[in-house]
Short mmCIF file of N, CA, C and O in Angstrom, two decimals:
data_model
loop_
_atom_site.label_atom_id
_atom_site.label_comp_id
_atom_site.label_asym_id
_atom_site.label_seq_id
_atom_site.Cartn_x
_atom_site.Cartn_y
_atom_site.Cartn_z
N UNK A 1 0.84 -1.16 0.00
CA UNK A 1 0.00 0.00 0.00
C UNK A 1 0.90 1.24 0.00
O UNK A 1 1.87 1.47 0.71
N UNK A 2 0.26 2.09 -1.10
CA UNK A 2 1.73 3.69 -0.93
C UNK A 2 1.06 4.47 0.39
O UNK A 2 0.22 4.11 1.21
N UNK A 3 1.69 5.45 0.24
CA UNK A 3 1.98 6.33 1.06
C UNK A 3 0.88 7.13 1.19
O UNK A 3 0.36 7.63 2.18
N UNK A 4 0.45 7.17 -0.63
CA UNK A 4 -0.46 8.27 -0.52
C UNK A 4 -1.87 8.64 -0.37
O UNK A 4 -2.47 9.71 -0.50
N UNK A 5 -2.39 6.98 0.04
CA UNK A 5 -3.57 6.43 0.73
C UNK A 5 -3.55 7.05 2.07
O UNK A 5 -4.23 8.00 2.44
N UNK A 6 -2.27 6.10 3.04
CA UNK A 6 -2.90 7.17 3.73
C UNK A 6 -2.91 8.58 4.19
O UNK A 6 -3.36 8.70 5.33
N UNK A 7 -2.51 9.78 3.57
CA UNK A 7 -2.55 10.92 3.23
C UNK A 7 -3.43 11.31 2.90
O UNK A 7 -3.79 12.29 3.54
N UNK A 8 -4.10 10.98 2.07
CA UNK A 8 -5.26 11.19 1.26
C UNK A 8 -7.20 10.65 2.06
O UNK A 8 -8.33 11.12 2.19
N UNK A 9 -6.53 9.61 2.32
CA UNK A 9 -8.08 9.58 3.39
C UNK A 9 -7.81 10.04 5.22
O UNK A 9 -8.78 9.94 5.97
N UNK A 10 -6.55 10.49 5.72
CA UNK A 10 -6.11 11.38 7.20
C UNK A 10 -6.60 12.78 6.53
O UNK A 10 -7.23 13.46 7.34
N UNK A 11 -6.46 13.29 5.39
CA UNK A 11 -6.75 14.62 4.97
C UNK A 11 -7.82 14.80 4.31
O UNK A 11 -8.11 16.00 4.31
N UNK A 12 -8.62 14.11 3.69
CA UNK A 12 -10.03 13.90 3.50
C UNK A 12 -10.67 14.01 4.75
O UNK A 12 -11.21 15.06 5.08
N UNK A 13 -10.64 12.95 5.51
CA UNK A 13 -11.55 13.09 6.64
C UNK A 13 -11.37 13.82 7.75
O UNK A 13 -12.23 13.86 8.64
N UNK A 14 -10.12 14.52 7.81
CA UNK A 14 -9.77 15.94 9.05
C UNK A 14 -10.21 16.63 8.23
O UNK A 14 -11.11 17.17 8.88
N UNK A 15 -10.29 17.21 6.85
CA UNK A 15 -10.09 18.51 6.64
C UNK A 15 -11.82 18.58 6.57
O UNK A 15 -12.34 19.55 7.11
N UNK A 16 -12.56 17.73 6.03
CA UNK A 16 -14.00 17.64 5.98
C UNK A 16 -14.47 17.93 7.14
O UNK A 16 -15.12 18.97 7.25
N UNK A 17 -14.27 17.14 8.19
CA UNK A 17 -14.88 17.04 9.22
C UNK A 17 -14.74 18.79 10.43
O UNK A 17 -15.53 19.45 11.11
N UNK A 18 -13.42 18.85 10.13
CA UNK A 18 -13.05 20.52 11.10
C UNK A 18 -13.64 21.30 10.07
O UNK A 18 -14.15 22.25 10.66
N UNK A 19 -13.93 21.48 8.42
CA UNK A 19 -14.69 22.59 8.28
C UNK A 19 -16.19 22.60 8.64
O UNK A 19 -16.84 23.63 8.80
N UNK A 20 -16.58 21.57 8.74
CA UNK A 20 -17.98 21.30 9.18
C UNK A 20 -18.38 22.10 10.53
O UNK A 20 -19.16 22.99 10.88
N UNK A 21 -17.36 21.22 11.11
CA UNK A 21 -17.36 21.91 12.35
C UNK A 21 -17.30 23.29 12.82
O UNK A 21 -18.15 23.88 13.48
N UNK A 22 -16.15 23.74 12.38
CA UNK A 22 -15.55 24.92 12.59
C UNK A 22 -16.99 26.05 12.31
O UNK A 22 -17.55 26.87 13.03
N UNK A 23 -17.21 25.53 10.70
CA UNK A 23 -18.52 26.77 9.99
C UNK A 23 -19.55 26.32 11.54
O UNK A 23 -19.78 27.14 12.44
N UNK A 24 -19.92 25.27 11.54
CA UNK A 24 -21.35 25.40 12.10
C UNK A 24 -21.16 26.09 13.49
O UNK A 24 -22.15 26.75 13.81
N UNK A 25 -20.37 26.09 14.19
CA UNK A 25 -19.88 26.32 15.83
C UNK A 25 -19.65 27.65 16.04
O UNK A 25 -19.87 28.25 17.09
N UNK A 26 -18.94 28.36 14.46
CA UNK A 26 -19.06 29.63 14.11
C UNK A 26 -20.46 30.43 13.97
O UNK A 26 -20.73 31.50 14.52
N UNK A 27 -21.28 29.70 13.14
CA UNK A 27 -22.22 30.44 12.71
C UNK A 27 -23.74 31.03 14.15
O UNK A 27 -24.68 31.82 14.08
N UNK A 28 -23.30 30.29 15.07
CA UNK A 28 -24.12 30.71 16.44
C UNK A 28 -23.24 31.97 16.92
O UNK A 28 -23.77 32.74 17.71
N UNK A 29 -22.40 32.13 16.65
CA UNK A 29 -21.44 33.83 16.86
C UNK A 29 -21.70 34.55 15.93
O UNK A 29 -21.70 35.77 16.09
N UNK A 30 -21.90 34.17 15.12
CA UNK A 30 -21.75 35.64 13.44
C UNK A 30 -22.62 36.13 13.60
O UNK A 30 -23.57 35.44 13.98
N UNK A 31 -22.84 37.82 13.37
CA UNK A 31 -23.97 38.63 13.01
C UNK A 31 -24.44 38.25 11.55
O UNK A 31 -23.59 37.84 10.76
N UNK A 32 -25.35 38.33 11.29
CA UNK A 32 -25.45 37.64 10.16
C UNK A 32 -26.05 38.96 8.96
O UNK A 32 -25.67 38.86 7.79
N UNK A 33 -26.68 39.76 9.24
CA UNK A 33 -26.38 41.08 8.78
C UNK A 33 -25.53 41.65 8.60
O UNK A 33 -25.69 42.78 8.14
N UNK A 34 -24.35 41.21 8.85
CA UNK A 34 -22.80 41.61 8.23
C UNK A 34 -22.17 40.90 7.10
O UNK A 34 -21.28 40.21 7.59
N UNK A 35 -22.19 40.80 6.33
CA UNK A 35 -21.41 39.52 4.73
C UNK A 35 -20.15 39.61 5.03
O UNK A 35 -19.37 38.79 4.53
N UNK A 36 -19.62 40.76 6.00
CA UNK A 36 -18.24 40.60 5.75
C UNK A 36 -17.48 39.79 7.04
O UNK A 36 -16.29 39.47 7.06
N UNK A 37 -18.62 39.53 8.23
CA UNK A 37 -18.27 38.66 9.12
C UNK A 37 -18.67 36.91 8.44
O UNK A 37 -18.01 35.98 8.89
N UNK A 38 -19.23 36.77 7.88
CA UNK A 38 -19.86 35.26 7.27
C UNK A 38 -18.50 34.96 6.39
O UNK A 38 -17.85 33.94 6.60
N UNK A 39 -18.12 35.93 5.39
CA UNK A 39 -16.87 35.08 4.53
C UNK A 39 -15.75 35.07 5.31
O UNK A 39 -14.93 34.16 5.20
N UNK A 40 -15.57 36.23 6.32
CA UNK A 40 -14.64 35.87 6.97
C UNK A 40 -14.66 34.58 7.89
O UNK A 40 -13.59 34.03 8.16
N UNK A 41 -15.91 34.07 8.39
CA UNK A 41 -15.87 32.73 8.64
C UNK A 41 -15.28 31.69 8.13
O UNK A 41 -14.34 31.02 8.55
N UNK A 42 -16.12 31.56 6.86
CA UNK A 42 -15.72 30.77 5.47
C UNK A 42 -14.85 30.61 5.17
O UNK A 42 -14.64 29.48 4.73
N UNK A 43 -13.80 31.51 5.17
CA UNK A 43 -12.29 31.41 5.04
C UNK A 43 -11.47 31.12 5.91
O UNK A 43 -10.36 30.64 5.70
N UNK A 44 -12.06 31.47 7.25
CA UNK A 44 -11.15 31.17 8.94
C UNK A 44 -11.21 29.71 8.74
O UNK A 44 -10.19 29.07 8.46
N UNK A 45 -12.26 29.20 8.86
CA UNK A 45 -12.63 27.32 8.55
C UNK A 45 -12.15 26.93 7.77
O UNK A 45 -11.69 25.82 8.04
N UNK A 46 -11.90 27.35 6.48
CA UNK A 46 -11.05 26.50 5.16
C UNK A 46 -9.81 26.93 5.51
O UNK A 46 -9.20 25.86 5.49
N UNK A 47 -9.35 27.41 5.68
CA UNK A 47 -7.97 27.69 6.27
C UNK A 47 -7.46 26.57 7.88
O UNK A 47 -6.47 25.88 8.11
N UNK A 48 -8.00 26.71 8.22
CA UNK A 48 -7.77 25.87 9.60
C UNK A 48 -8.05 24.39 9.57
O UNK A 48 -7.42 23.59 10.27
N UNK A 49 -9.44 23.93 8.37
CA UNK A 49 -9.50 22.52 7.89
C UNK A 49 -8.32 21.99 7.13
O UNK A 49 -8.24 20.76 7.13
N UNK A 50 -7.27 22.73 6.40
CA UNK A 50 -6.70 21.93 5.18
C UNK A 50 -5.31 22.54 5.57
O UNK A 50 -4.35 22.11 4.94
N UNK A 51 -5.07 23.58 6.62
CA UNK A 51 -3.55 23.31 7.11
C UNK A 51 -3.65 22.09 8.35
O UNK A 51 -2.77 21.24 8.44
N UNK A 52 -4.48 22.12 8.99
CA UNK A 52 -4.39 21.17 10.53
C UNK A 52 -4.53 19.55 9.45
O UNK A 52 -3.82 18.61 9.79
N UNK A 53 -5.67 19.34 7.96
CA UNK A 53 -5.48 18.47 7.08
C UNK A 53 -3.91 18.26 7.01
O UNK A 53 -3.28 17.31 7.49
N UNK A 54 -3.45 19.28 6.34
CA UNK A 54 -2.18 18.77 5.53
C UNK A 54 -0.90 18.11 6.65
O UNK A 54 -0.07 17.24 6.39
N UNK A 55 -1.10 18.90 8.01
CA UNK A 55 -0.13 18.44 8.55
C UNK A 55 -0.48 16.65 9.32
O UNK A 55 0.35 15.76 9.49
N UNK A 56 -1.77 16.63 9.59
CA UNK A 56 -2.18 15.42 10.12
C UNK A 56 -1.83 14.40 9.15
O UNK A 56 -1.37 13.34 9.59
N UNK A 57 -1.98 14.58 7.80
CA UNK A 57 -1.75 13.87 6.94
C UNK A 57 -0.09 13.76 6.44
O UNK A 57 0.43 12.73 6.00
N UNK A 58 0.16 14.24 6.51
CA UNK A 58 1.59 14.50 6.39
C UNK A 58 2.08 13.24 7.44
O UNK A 58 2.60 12.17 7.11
N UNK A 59 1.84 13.56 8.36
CA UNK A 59 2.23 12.58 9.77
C UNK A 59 1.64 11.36 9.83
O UNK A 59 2.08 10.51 10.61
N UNK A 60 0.69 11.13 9.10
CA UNK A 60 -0.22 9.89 8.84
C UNK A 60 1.07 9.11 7.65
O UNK A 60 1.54 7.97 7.65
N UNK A 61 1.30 10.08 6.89
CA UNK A 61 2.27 9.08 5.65
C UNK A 61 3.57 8.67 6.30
O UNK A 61 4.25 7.76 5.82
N UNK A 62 3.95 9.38 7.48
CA UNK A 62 5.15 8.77 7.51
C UNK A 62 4.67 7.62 8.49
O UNK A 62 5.01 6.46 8.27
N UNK A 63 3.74 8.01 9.75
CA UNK A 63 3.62 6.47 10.78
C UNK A 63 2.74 5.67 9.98
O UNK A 63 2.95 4.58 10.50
N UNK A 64 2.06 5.50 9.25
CA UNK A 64 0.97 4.91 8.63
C UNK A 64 0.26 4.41 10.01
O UNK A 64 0.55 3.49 10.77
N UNK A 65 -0.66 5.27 10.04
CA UNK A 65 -1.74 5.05 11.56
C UNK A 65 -2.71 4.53 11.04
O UNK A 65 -3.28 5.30 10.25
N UNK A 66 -3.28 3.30 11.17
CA UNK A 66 -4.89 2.98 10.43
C UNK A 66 -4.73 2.08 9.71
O UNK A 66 -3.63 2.04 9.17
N UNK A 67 -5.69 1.03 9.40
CA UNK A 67 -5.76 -0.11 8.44
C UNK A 67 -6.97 0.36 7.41
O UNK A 67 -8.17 0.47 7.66
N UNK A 68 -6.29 0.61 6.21
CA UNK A 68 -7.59 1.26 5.03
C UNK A 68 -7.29 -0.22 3.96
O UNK A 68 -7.55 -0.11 2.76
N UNK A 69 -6.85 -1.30 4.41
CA UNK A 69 -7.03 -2.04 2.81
C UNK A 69 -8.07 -2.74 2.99
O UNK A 69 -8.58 -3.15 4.03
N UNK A 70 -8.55 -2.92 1.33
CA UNK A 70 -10.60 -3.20 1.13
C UNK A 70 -10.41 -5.02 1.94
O UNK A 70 -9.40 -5.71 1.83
N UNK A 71 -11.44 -5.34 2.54
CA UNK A 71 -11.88 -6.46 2.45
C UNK A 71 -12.09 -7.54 0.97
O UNK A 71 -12.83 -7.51 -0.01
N UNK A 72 -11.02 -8.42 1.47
CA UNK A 72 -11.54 -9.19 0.30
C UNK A 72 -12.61 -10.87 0.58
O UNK A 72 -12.85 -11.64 1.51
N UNK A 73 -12.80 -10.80 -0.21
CA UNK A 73 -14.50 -12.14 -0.09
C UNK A 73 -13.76 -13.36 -0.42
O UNK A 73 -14.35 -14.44 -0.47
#
């Protein structure tokens, strides 16, 4: 199995999961009559999903943490 499995599903599923998060946990704070507090959300969350992604994943390729190979029948 390469490397870049698991990279690719440690950074798939952090970076998905913290923007989810991040937006929704945010959006009970935002004025929402402001557009310029909402994208600034939008961007605080994609920013914080896909660097805290890249480095988790990063660290996932070198320990290989996790068993991702398919079941076979």
């Amino acid at each position: 199995m390469n490397r870049f499995l698991y990279f690719k599903v440690t950074f798939l599923s952090i970076s998905t999961g913290l923007f989810v998060g991040i937006l929704v946990y945010g959006l009970f704070d935002v004025d929402f009559s402001i557009n310029h507090a909402i994208t600034k959300l939008l961007f605080k969350s994609l920013v914080i999903a896909i660097g805290t992604g890249l480095i988790l994943g990063i660290l996932n390729m070198f320990f290989k943490i996790g068993n991702f190979q398919k079941k076979k029948n």
